[in-house]
Coordinates of C-alpha atoms in Angstrom, one line a residue:
M94 CA 6.9 -29.7 37.9
G95 CA 9.8 -28.7 35.8
K96 CA 10.8 -25.1 35.2
G97 CA 9.5 -25.2 31.6
R98 CA 6.1 -26.4 32.7
T99 CA 5.8 -23.7 35.4
T100 CA 6.8 -21.1 32.9
V101 CA 4.1 -22.3 30.4
A102 CA 1.5 -22.4 33.2
A103 CA 2.4 -18.8 34.3
A104 CA 2.3 -17.5 30.7
T105 CA -1.1 -19.2 30.1
A106 CA -2.5 -17.7 33.3
A107 CA -1.2 -14.3 32.3
I108 CA -2.8 -14.5 28.9
K109 CA -6.1 -15.6 30.4
R110 CA -6.0 -12.7 32.9
D111 CA -5.2 -10.2 30.2
T112 CA -7.8 -11.3 27.7
V113 CA -10.6 -11.0 30.2
K114 CA -10.2 -7.2 30.2
N115 CA -9.1 -6.8 26.5
P116 CA -10.6 -9.5 24.3
A117 CA -8.7 -10.2 21.1
P118 CA -10.2 -8.5 18.0
R119 CA -12.4 -10.6 15.8
P120 CA -10.7 -11.8 12.6
D121 CA -13.0 -9.7 10.4
Q122 CA -11.7 -6.6 12.2
T123 CA -8.1 -7.2 11.4
Q124 CA -8.1 -8.8 7.9
G125 CA -8.7 -5.5 6.1
A126 CA -5.5 -4.0 7.6
L127 CA -3.4 -6.9 6.6
A128 CA -4.8 -6.9 3.0
D129 CA -4.3 -3.1 2.7
R130 CA -0.7 -3.4 3.9
H131 CA 0.0 -6.1 1.3
I132 CA -1.6 -4.2 -1.5
R133 CA 0.1 -0.9 -0.6
H134 CA 3.5 -2.7 -0.4
H135 CA 3.1 -4.1 -4.0
T136 CA 1.4 -1.0 -5.6
P137 CA 3.4 1.9 -7.1
D138 CA 3.3 5.1 -5.1
S139 CA 2.0 7.0 -8.1
L140 CA -1.4 5.3 -7.7
Y141 CA -1.8 6.8 -4.2
G142 CA -1.5 10.4 -5.2
D143 CA 1.1 13.1 -4.6
D144 CA 2.9 12.6 -1.4
S145 CA 5.7 15.1 -2.0
A146 CA 4.6 17.2 1.0
T147 CA 5.7 14.4 3.3
D148 CA 9.0 13.6 1.5
N149 CA 11.2 16.1 3.5
Q150 CA 13.4 16.6 0.4
K151 CA 15.4 19.7 -0.2
G152 CA 13.3 22.4 -1.8
T153 CA 9.9 21.3 -0.5
D154 CA 7.8 23.1 2.0
A155 CA 7.6 20.1 4.4

């Protein structure tokens, strides 16, 4: 076997070994986070309320 094939075989074995202990999350568990990230990225900050306490600007209490 060539070096590339042994690398792929080793990676495949490592993935199988790791997913036995920690199975991948179901798609319905991750889709909400992806959609929320997209929506927050394209939505003005003013719709999420006042976040001035976390701005760390001069003159604020943060």
